[in-house]
């Protein structure tokens, strides 16, 4: 992370993506433990994206803390006869501030297209939620030397509909598909390269845009990832399901900011 005092400062963000895990009891245990560990004022921001049915529970559990509630998905429709769907307005109504949009598992298992994802992005912002927009290339694309073009096309799919300026109120998560849930994290060089590329694609807006890395982030590799200039935090799946693991990752983000502030003040 790079905190440039006096110019643009991007507050680090660490987001837990619980996916389809948890139950009332384990959620309560995990969050009670995490909140105890993550007490006080921090430079880094932390959000928990839980399954829909547990969002009221986690909003309640987080209400006395500085940890934010978020959802993992939303409907691309706003209201009406769409059986089984959950709207952006409903999520805002129960206290969510963030929502993940276009996760690779949504794209791959539920055939979400760029067009649907762009609609979801718009619905989220219209309801006052901040979309965490995910992009990531497959292993096949990376091995074919097409990683940049894959990301460019996912970004363009949304930019064409919402415009670059909409990214002033959004977060991007770069999650190479081959690194999600595989234990295989992208190398620092791969992460740096893609984050800089994404920032550049967004032009002026890119300077203040927070770009998270996601894909097998753990307590062991978080610090090295956060140390990279263009990385502003992480989207964490598996390692967010244990309070102490997730805390260690949040702590690594916090330490990285402190280090940056110290270095800046010495200059
Ligand atoms: P992982 O998942 O940390 O388990 O790789 C990340 C994600 O899917 O957001």
Short mmCIF file of C-alpha atoms and ligand atoms in Angstrom, two decimals:
data_model
loop_
_atom_site.label_atom_id
_atom_site.label_comp_id
_atom_site.label_asym_id
_atom_site.label_seq_id
_atom_site.Cartn_x
_atom_site.Cartn_y
_atom_site.Cartn_z
CA UNK A 1 0.00 0.00 0.00
CA UNK A 2 1.19 3.46 -0.52
CA UNK A 3 -0.23 6.29 1.49
CA UNK A 4 0.78 9.51 -0.17
CA UNK A 5 0.23 12.21 2.36
CA UNK A 6 -0.93 15.49 0.96
CA UNK A 7 -2.12 13.96 -2.30
CA UNK A 8 -4.43 11.02 -2.77
CA UNK A 9 -4.96 8.76 0.18
CA UNK A 10 -6.73 5.45 -0.21
CA UNK A 11 -7.97 3.95 3.01
CA UNK A 12 -7.10 0.25 3.10
CA UNK A 13 -10.04 -2.13 3.07
CA UNK A 14 -10.13 -5.78 4.08
CA UNK A 15 -13.31 -7.63 3.12
CA UNK A 16 -14.40 -11.07 4.30
CA UNK A 17 -16.30 -13.07 1.72
CA UNK A 18 -17.91 -15.88 3.69
CA UNK A 19 -19.50 -17.39 0.58
CA UNK A 20 -22.07 -20.12 1.43
CA UNK A 21 -20.69 -20.88 4.89
CA UNK A 22 -21.75 -20.39 8.48
CA UNK A 23 -24.82 -20.71 10.67
CA UNK A 24 -26.37 -18.53 13.38
CA UNK A 25 -24.19 -20.01 16.08
CA UNK A 26 -20.86 -20.02 14.24
CA UNK A 27 -21.48 -16.48 12.91
CA UNK A 28 -22.07 -15.18 16.42
CA UNK A 29 -18.96 -16.93 17.74
CA UNK A 30 -16.75 -15.76 14.89
CA UNK A 31 -17.87 -12.11 15.01
CA UNK A 32 -17.87 -11.82 18.79
CA UNK A 33 -14.29 -13.07 18.80
CA UNK A 34 -13.24 -10.90 15.87
CA UNK A 35 -14.77 -7.70 17.26
CA UNK A 36 -12.96 -8.27 20.54
CA UNK A 37 -9.66 -8.56 18.68
CA UNK A 38 -10.38 -5.62 16.36
CA UNK A 39 -11.28 -3.06 18.99
CA UNK A 40 -10.47 0.63 18.85
CA UNK A 41 -9.72 3.04 16.04
CA UNK A 42 -7.94 1.77 12.96
CA UNK A 43 -6.60 3.15 9.71
CA UNK A 44 -7.83 0.07 7.87
CA UNK A 45 -11.51 -0.49 7.21
CA UNK A 46 -13.04 -3.96 7.61
CA UNK A 47 -16.23 -5.35 6.07
CA UNK A 48 -17.96 -8.73 6.36
CA UNK A 49 -19.93 -10.00 3.36
CA UNK A 50 -22.24 -12.72 4.69
CA UNK A 51 -24.97 -14.88 3.11
CA UNK A 52 -28.26 -12.97 2.65
CA UNK A 53 -30.20 -14.76 5.38
CA UNK A 54 -27.62 -13.87 8.03
CA UNK A 55 -27.29 -10.19 7.12
CA UNK A 56 -29.75 -8.95 9.76
CA UNK A 57 -27.89 -11.05 12.32
CA UNK A 58 -24.46 -9.74 11.34
CA UNK A 59 -25.70 -6.12 11.10
CA UNK A 60 -26.89 -6.50 14.66
CA UNK A 61 -23.65 -8.15 15.84
CA UNK A 62 -21.58 -5.42 14.18
CA UNK A 63 -23.76 -2.49 15.27
CA UNK A 64 -21.54 -1.51 18.20
CA UNK A 65 -18.30 -1.99 16.27
CA UNK A 66 -16.51 -0.19 13.43
CA UNK A 67 -16.83 -3.26 11.19
CA UNK A 68 -19.17 -2.86 8.21
CA UNK A 69 -21.77 -5.29 6.86
CA UNK A 70 -21.89 -6.21 3.19
CA UNK A 71 -23.61 -8.68 0.85
CA UNK A 72 -22.13 -11.09 -1.67
CA UNK A 73 -24.54 -10.41 -4.50
CA UNK A 74 -27.75 -8.56 -5.40
CA UNK A 75 -30.44 -8.58 -8.04
CA UNK A 76 -29.97 -6.69 -11.27
CA UNK A 77 -33.66 -5.73 -11.02
CA UNK A 78 -34.86 -2.95 -8.72
CA UNK A 79 -38.26 -4.21 -7.51
CA UNK A 80 -41.20 -6.43 -8.48
CA UNK A 81 -42.09 -9.95 -9.56
CA UNK A 82 -38.63 -11.58 -9.51
CA UNK A 83 -39.07 -14.63 -7.30
CA UNK A 84 -36.10 -15.36 -5.09
CA UNK A 85 -34.28 -12.11 -5.81
CA UNK A 86 -32.87 -9.62 -3.28
CA UNK A 87 -32.70 -5.96 -4.28
CA UNK A 88 -30.06 -3.34 -3.57
CA UNK A 89 -32.64 -1.26 -1.69
CA UNK A 90 -33.39 -4.22 0.61
CA UNK A 91 -29.69 -4.63 1.37
CA UNK A 92 -29.33 -0.94 2.18
CA UNK A 93 -32.47 -1.17 4.30
CA UNK A 94 -30.94 -3.80 6.59
CA UNK A 95 -27.69 -1.90 7.05
CA UNK A 96 -25.37 -3.13 4.29
CA UNK A 97 -22.86 -0.65 2.91
CA UNK A 98 -20.91 -2.85 0.51
CA UNK A 99 -21.93 -5.48 -2.01
CA UNK A 100 -19.72 -7.79 -4.07
CA UNK A 101 -20.56 -7.60 -7.76
CA UNK A 102 -19.38 -9.95 -10.50
CA UNK A 103 -17.47 -12.46 -8.37
CA UNK A 104 -15.91 -15.16 -10.57
CA UNK A 105 -18.10 -17.81 -8.87
CA UNK A 106 -21.18 -15.82 -10.00
CA UNK A 107 -19.78 -15.46 -13.49
CA UNK A 108 -18.83 -19.15 -13.75
CA UNK A 109 -21.56 -21.06 -11.88
CA UNK A 110 -24.46 -18.71 -12.55
CA UNK A 111 -23.48 -17.50 -16.00
CA UNK A 112 -23.55 -13.84 -15.09
CA UNK A 113 -22.74 -11.75 -18.12
CA UNK A 114 -20.94 -8.40 -18.23
CA UNK A 115 -24.32 -6.82 -19.04
CA UNK A 116 -26.01 -8.26 -15.93
CA UNK A 117 -23.01 -7.33 -13.81
CA UNK A 118 -23.13 -3.75 -15.09
CA UNK A 119 -26.84 -3.62 -14.11
CA UNK A 120 -26.00 -4.90 -10.63
CA UNK A 121 -23.28 -2.26 -10.30
CA UNK A 122 -25.82 0.45 -11.17
CA UNK A 123 -28.50 -0.93 -8.85
CA UNK A 124 -26.01 -1.01 -5.98
CA UNK A 125 -24.95 2.60 -6.46
CA UNK A 126 -28.51 3.82 -6.94
CA UNK A 127 -29.35 2.39 -3.50
CA UNK A 128 -26.29 4.02 -1.92
CA UNK A 129 -24.26 0.81 -1.65
CA UNK A 130 -20.61 0.66 -2.69
CA UNK A 131 -20.03 -2.11 -5.23
CA UNK A 132 -16.92 -4.24 -4.84
CA UNK A 133 -16.52 -5.08 -8.49
CA UNK A 134 -14.51 -8.27 -9.15
CA UNK A 135 -12.36 -8.94 -12.18
CA UNK A 136 -10.03 -11.87 -12.83
CA UNK A 137 -8.62 -13.98 -15.63
CA UNK A 138 -8.72 -17.76 -16.01
CA UNK A 139 -5.53 -19.83 -15.98
CA UNK A 140 -6.05 -20.52 -19.66
CA UNK A 141 -6.10 -16.78 -20.46
CA UNK A 142 -3.03 -16.15 -18.33
CA UNK A 143 -1.09 -18.96 -19.97
CA UNK A 144 -2.09 -17.69 -23.38
CA UNK A 145 -0.71 -14.25 -22.50
CA UNK A 146 -4.23 -12.81 -22.51
CA UNK A 147 -4.58 -11.79 -18.86
CA UNK A 148 -4.56 -8.04 -19.60
CA UNK A 149 -7.06 -8.28 -22.41
CA UNK A 150 -9.39 -10.44 -20.24
CA UNK A 151 -9.37 -7.86 -17.45
CA UNK A 152 -9.69 -4.99 -19.89
CA UNK A 153 -12.80 -6.54 -21.40
CA UNK A 154 -14.41 -7.15 -17.97
CA UNK A 155 -13.70 -3.54 -16.97
CA UNK A 156 -14.91 -2.21 -20.30
CA UNK A 157 -18.15 -4.21 -19.98
CA UNK A 158 -19.04 -2.12 -16.95
CA UNK A 159 -17.40 1.18 -17.96
CA UNK A 160 -19.41 1.18 -21.21
CA UNK A 161 -22.63 1.16 -19.19
CA UNK A 162 -21.82 3.17 -16.06
CA UNK A 163 -18.91 5.36 -17.23
CA UNK A 164 -15.51 5.83 -15.58
CA UNK A 165 -16.77 8.42 -13.10
CA UNK A 166 -19.01 5.82 -11.42
CA UNK A 167 -15.81 4.21 -10.11
CA UNK A 168 -15.34 7.16 -7.76
CA UNK A 169 -17.88 5.37 -5.55
CA UNK A 170 -16.69 1.81 -6.07
CA UNK A 171 -13.97 -0.63 -5.13
CA UNK A 172 -12.34 -3.10 -7.52
CA UNK A 173 -11.11 -6.53 -6.48
CA UNK A 174 -8.58 -8.23 -8.72
CA UNK A 175 -9.07 -11.96 -8.22
CA UNK A 176 -7.27 -14.24 -10.67
CA UNK A 177 -9.62 -17.24 -10.97
CA UNK A 178 -6.74 -19.71 -10.65
CA UNK A 179 -5.88 -18.22 -7.25
CA UNK A 180 -9.40 -18.25 -5.76
CA UNK A 181 -9.76 -21.04 -3.21
CA UNK A 182 -6.75 -22.89 -4.60
CA UNK A 183 -4.02 -21.98 -2.12
CA UNK A 184 -2.05 -20.64 -5.07
CA UNK A 185 -1.53 -16.89 -4.63
CA UNK A 186 -0.46 -14.68 -7.53
CA UNK A 187 3.17 -13.55 -7.31
CA UNK A 188 3.95 -9.99 -6.16
CA UNK A 189 5.04 -9.18 -9.73
CA UNK A 190 1.75 -10.47 -11.19
CA UNK A 191 -0.31 -8.56 -8.62
CA UNK A 192 1.66 -5.30 -9.04
CA UNK A 193 1.44 -5.50 -12.79
CA UNK A 194 -2.32 -6.11 -12.90
CA UNK A 195 -3.20 -3.54 -10.25
CA UNK A 196 -1.21 -0.86 -12.09
CA UNK A 197 -2.89 -1.92 -15.33
CA UNK A 198 -6.38 -1.64 -13.78
CA UNK A 199 -5.58 1.77 -12.31
CA UNK A 200 -4.36 2.98 -15.65
CA UNK A 201 -7.53 1.72 -17.38
CA UNK A 202 -9.61 3.95 -15.12
CA UNK A 203 -7.63 7.10 -16.02
CA UNK A 204 -7.89 9.99 -13.57
CA UNK A 205 -10.44 8.15 -11.39
CA UNK A 206 -7.90 5.36 -10.95
CA UNK A 207 -5.75 7.49 -8.63
CA UNK A 208 -8.26 7.47 -5.81
CA UNK A 209 -9.76 4.04 -6.56
CA UNK A 210 -9.18 1.28 -4.04
CA UNK A 211 -8.04 -1.93 -5.70
CA UNK A 212 -8.09 -5.04 -3.51
CA UNK A 213 -6.30 -8.29 -4.25
CA UNK A 214 -8.19 -11.55 -3.74
CA UNK A 215 -7.21 -15.19 -4.19
CA UNK A 216 -5.79 -17.38 -1.40
CA UNK A 217 -4.88 -14.46 0.88
CA UNK A 218 -3.83 -15.83 4.28
CA UNK A 219 -2.25 -14.57 7.47
CA UNK A 220 1.08 -15.81 6.07
CA UNK A 221 1.08 -13.96 2.75
CA UNK A 222 -1.02 -10.85 3.54
CA UNK A 223 1.88 -8.61 4.59
CA UNK A 224 3.85 -9.18 1.38
CA UNK A 225 0.75 -8.43 -0.70
CA UNK A 226 -0.17 -5.29 1.25
CA UNK A 227 3.39 -4.01 0.88
CA UNK A 228 2.82 -3.60 -2.88
CA UNK A 229 2.17 0.01 -3.94
CA UNK A 230 -1.04 -0.49 -5.88
CA UNK A 231 -2.69 -2.91 -3.44
CA UNK A 232 -5.24 -1.21 -1.18
CA UNK A 233 -6.45 -4.23 0.76
CA UNK A 234 -7.85 -7.70 0.20
CA UNK A 235 -10.98 -9.72 -0.49
CA UNK A 236 -10.60 -12.82 1.64
CA UNK A 237 -12.54 -16.07 1.30
CA UNK A 238 -11.35 -19.17 3.16
CA UNK A 239 -9.12 -17.35 5.65
CA UNK A 240 -12.00 -15.10 6.75
CA UNK A 241 -13.86 -18.03 8.32
CA UNK A 242 -11.64 -18.13 11.41
CA UNK A 243 -11.55 -15.03 13.63
CA UNK A 244 -7.84 -15.23 14.44
CA UNK A 245 -6.80 -15.79 10.80
CA UNK A 246 -8.95 -12.93 9.59
CA UNK A 247 -7.73 -10.69 12.39
CA UNK A 248 -4.10 -11.41 11.46
CA UNK A 249 -4.85 -10.29 7.88
CA UNK A 250 -6.57 -7.08 9.06
CA UNK A 251 -3.67 -6.48 11.40
CA UNK A 252 -1.22 -6.84 8.50
CA UNK A 253 -3.14 -4.11 6.62
CA UNK A 254 -3.03 -1.90 9.69
CA UNK A 255 0.71 -2.41 10.19
CA UNK A 256 1.37 -1.62 6.57
CA UNK A 257 -0.38 1.76 6.86
CA UNK A 258 1.51 2.58 10.03
CA UNK A 259 4.80 1.76 8.32
CA UNK A 260 3.85 4.03 5.40
CA UNK A 261 2.93 6.89 7.68
CA UNK A 262 6.24 6.55 9.55
CA UNK A 263 8.21 6.46 6.33
CA UNK A 264 6.34 9.51 4.97
CA UNK A 265 6.94 11.51 8.12
CA UNK A 266 10.67 10.77 8.03
CA UNK A 267 10.97 12.14 4.49
P1 LIG B 1 -10.14 -17.33 -1.21
O1 LIG B 1 -11.40 -16.61 -1.92
O2 LIG B 1 -9.52 -16.31 -0.29
O3 LIG B 1 -10.71 -18.51 -0.50
O4 LIG B 1 -9.19 -17.70 -2.31
C1 LIG B 1 -11.33 -15.27 -2.30
C2 LIG B 1 -12.63 -14.87 -2.95
O5 LIG B 1 -13.24 -15.68 -3.63
O6 LIG B 1 -13.07 -13.72 -2.80
#
